[in-house]
XYZ file of C-alpha atoms in Angstrom:
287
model
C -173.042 227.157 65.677
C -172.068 225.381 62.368
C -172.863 227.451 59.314
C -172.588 226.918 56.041
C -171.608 228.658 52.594
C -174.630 230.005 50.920
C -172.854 228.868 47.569
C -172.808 225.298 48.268
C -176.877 225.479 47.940
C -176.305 225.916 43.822
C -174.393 222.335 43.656
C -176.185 220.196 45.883
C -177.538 217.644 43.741
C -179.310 215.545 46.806
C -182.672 216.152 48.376
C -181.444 218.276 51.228
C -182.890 220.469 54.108
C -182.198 224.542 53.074
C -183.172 227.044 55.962
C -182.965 230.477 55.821
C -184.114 233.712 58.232
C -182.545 236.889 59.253
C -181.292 234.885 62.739
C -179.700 236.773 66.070
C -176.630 238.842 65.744
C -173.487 236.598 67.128
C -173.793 237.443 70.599
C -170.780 236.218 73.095
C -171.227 238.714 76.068
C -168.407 240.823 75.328
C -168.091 244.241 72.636
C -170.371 244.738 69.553
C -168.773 245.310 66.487
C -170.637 247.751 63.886
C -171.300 246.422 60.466
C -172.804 248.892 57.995
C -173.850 247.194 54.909
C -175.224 250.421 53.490
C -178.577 250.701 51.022
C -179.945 247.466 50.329
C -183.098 245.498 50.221
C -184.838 243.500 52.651
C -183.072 240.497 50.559
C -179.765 241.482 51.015
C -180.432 242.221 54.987
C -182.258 239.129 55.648
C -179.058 237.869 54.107
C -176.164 239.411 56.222
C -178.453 238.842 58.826
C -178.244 235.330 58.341
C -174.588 235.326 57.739
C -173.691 236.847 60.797
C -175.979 234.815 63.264
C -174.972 232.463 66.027
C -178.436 230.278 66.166
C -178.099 228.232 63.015
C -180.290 230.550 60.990
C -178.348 229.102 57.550
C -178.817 225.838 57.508
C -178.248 223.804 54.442
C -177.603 220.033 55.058
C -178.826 216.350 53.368
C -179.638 213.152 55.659
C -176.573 210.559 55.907
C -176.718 207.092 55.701
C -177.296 206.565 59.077
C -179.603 208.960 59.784
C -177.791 211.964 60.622
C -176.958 215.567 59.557
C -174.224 215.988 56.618
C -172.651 219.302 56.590
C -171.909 220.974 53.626
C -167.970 220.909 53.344
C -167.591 224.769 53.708
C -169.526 224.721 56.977
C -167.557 225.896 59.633
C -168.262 226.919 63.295
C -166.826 230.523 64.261
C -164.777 231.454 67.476
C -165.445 235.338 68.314
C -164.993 237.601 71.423
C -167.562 239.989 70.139
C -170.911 239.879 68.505
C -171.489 242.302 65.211
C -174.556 244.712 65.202
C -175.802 245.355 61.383
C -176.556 249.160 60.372
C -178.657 249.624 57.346
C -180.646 251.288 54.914
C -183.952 249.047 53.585
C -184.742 250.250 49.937
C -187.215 247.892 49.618
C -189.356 245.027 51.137
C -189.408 241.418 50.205
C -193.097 240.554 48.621
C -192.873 237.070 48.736
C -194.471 235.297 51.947
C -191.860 232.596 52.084
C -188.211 232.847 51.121
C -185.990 231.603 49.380
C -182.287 230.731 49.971
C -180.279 233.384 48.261
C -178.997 232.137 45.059
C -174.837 231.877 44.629
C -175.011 235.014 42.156
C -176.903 237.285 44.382
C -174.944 236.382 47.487
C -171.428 237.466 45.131
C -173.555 240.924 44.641
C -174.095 241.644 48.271
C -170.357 241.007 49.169
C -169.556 242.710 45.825
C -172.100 245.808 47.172
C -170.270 245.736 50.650
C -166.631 245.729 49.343
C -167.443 248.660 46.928
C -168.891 250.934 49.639
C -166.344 250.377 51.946
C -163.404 249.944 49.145
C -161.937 246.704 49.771
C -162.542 244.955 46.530
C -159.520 243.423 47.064
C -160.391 241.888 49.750
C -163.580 240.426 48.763
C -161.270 238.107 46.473
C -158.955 236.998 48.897
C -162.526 236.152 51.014
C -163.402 234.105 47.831
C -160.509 231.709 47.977
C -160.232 231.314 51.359
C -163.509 230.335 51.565
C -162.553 227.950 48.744
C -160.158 226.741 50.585
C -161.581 225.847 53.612
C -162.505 222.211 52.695
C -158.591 221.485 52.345
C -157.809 222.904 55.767
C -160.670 220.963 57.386
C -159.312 217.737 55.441
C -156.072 218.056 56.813
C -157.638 218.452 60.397
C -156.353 221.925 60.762
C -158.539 225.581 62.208
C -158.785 227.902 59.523
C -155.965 230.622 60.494
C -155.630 234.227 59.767
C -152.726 234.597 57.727
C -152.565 237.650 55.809
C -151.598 237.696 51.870
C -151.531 240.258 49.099
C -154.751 240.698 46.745
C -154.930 238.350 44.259
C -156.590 238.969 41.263
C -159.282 235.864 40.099
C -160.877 235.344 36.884
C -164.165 235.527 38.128
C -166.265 233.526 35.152
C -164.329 230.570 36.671
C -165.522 231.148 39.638
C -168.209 228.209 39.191
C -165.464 226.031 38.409
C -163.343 226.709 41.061
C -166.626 226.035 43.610
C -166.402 222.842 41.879
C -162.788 222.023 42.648
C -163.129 222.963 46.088
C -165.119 220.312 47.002
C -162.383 217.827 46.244
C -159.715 218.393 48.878
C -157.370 215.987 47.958
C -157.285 217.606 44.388
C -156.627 220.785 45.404
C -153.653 219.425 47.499
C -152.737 217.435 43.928
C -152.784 221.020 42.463
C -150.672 222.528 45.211
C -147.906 220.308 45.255
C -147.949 220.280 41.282
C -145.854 223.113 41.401
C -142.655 221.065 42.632
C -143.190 218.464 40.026
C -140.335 218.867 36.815
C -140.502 216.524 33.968
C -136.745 216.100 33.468
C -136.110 214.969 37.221
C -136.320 211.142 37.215
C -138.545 209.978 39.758
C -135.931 207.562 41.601
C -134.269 210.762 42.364
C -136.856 213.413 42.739
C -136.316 213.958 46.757
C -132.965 214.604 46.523
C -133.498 217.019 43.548
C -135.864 218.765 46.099
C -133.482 219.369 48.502
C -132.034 222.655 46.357
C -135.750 224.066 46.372
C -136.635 223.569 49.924
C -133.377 224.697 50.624
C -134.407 228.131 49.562
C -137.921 228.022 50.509
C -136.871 227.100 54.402
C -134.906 230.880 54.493
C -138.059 232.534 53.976
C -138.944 234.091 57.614
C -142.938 235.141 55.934
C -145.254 233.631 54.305
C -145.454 236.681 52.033
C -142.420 235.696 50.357
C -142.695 232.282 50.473
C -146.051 232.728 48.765
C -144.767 235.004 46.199
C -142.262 232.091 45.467
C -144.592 229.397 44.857
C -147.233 231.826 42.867
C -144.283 232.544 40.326
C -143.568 228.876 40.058
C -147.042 228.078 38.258
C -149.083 231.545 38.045
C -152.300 229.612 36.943
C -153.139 227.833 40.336
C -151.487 231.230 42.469
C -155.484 232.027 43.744
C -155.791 228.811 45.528
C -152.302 229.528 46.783
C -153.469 232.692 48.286
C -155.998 230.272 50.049
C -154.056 228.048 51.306
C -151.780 230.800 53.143
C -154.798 232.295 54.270
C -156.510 228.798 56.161
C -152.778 227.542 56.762
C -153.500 224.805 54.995
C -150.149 225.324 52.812
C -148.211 223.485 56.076
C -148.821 220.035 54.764
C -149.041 220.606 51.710
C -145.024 221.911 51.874
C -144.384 218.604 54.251
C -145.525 216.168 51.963
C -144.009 217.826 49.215
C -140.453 218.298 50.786
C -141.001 214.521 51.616
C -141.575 213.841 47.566
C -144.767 212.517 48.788
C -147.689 213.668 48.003
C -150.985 212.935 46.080
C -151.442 212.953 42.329
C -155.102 213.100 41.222
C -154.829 212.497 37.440
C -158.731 213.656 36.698
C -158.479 217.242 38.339
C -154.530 217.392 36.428
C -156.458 216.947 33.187
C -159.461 219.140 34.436
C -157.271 221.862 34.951
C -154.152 220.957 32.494
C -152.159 220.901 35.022
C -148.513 218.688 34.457
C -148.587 216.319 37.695
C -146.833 213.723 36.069
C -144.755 211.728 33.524
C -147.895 210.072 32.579
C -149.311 212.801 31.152
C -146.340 213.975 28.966
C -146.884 213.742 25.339
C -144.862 210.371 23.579
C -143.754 210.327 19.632
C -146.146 208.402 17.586
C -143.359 205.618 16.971
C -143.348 205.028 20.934
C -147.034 204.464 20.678
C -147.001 202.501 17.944
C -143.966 200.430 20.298
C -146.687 200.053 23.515
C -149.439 199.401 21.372
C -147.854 196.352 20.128
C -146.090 195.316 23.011
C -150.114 195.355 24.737
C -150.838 193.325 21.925
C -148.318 190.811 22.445
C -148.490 190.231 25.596
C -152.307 190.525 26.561
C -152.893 186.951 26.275
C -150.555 186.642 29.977
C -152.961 189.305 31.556
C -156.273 186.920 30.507
C-alpha cells in the first residue's frame, strides 16, 4: 500500500486530503517481527502504528488535474516477507476526539525517542537522508535499494531546508554531479579530463570507498551522498557524469553555493564593464 512521509504534510501548500489512524500491523502471512518503541504516549503509538501499517492508514495526497490521486513524492509502497508487531508502554492518552496528523517536529522526536533507547542514533540520520533521497531514486525509475554506508553526521537546523531540496530531483542530481565539475578544465575538453577520475573511481570494488571518495571531493553535499548510496540512486548519477553529461540547475547552485559552472565564477570589474558595453552595442540586432 502506498504510504507517504509524514514530513511532506508541513510543505504542502495545496488543499489536500491528510488521513491519519493507528492502521493494521503489515501483515504478509509469513514471521512477525517485534518492534518495541518503549514509553510513549498514545500520540507517538497511534503514530508508529500508522507508520508501520499495510491498509493505507497515512494518507496524505491533493486532487490532480484530471481528477485523480497525487502522491506525495516520498510515498513509496514497501515489499516485506514479514509483518512487525509493536510492543509498548502508553504514558498517556490522547484527549482530543479527532486527530491530528503528527506535525514534522514531533514525528523527528519519536524516531529521535526510538534511536536513543535502542542506541542507533546514527542510524536515525542515515534514515533521514535516505528518506530524502527517495524522490531522486524514484525520478530515475529505480527501487530504493539497501546499500549500507557509514553514519553521517547532518546539521540538523537545515534539516527544513534539505526537505525542501528533496523535492526537486533533478537538483539534487545537479548537486551530485557538481562534485566532478573544475573551473580550470575548459568545457570542450571536460570528458576527456574525466577520464583520469573515473579511472580511479571504476577500481573501487565497494561503495564504501567509492563514497568516501566523492564525500572528500565536496564535504558540504556528503549527506545527500550518503543517500544516494543508500536508494542506489548514485548509478546514474556516476553515468551521466562519466559521460560529461549531466544537468546543471543554476537556482539550487546558488541556493546552496554550490560551483556548477563557469557562469557562476566571479569576472574583474573591467570584464563587466567590457559585456556591459558590448550588450549595449549590440542590443539594437536582438530588437
Amino acid at each position: 500500500m502506498d504510504r507517504v512521509d509524514p514530513r511532506g504534510t508541513n510543505i504542502s501548500v495545496l488543499s489536500c486530503n491528510v488521513n491519519q489512524d493507528s492502521g493494521t500491523p503489515l501483515n504478509t502471512g509469513n514471521s512477525s517481527t517485534e518492534v518495541d518503541i518503549g514509553e510513549v504516549e498514545d500520540d507517538g503509538a497511534q503514530w508508529w502504528g500508522a507508520v508501520l501499517s499495510n491498509d493505507g492508514s497515512w494518507d496524505l495526497t491533493i486532487q490532480g488535474p484530471n481528477g485523480k490521486p497525487l502522491y506525495s513524492t516520498w510515498s513509496i509502497r514497501p515489499v516485506l516477507n514479514g509483518s512487525f508487531t509493536i510492543t509498548k508502554k502508553i504514558t498517556a492518552r490522547s484527549r482530543g476526539a479527532v486527530r491530528t496528523p503528527t506535525s514534522s517536529a514531533a514525528a523527528r522526536g519519536y524516531l529521535s525517542d526510538f534511536c536513543s533507547l535502542h542506541k542507533i542514533e546514527d542510524q536515525k540520520l542515515v534514515a533521514l537522508v535516505d528518506a530524502l533521497l527517495i524522490p531522486v531514486a524514484k525520478y530515475d525509475g529505480r527501487q530504493e535499494g539497501s546499500s549500507r554506508s557509514r553514519p553521517y553526521h547532518m546539521d540538523k537546523s537545515q534539516f527544513d531546508k534539505l526537505l525542501t531540496l528533496s523535492g526537486n530531483p533533478r537538483g539534487i542530481k545537479a548537486l551530485l554531479c557538481s562534485v566532478f565539475y573544475e573551473p580550470n578544465v575548459e568545457c570542450n575538453i571536460c570528458g576527456i579530463w574525466l577520464q583520469g577520475p573515473f579511472a580511479l573511481l571504476n577500481q573501487f570494488n565497494d561503495d564504501n570507498t567509492l563514497s568516501r571518495t566523492l564525500i572528500r571531493r565536496d564535504p558540504d553535499i556528503g549527506a545527500l551522498w550518503v543517500g544516494a548510496f543508500m536508494t542506489d540512486a548514485h548509478h546514474q548519477c556516476l553515468q551521466r557524469a562519466q559521460a560529461a553529461w549531466w544537468d546543471i540547475d543554476r537556482k539550487v547552485a546558488a541556493w546552496t553555493d554550490t560551483p556548477m559552472s563557469f557562469i557562476q565564477e566571479p569576472i574583474s570589474a573591467f570584464s563587466g564593464l567590457k559585456l556591459k558595453f558590448l550588450v549595449q552595442t549590440n542590443a539594437g540586432y536582438y530588437t
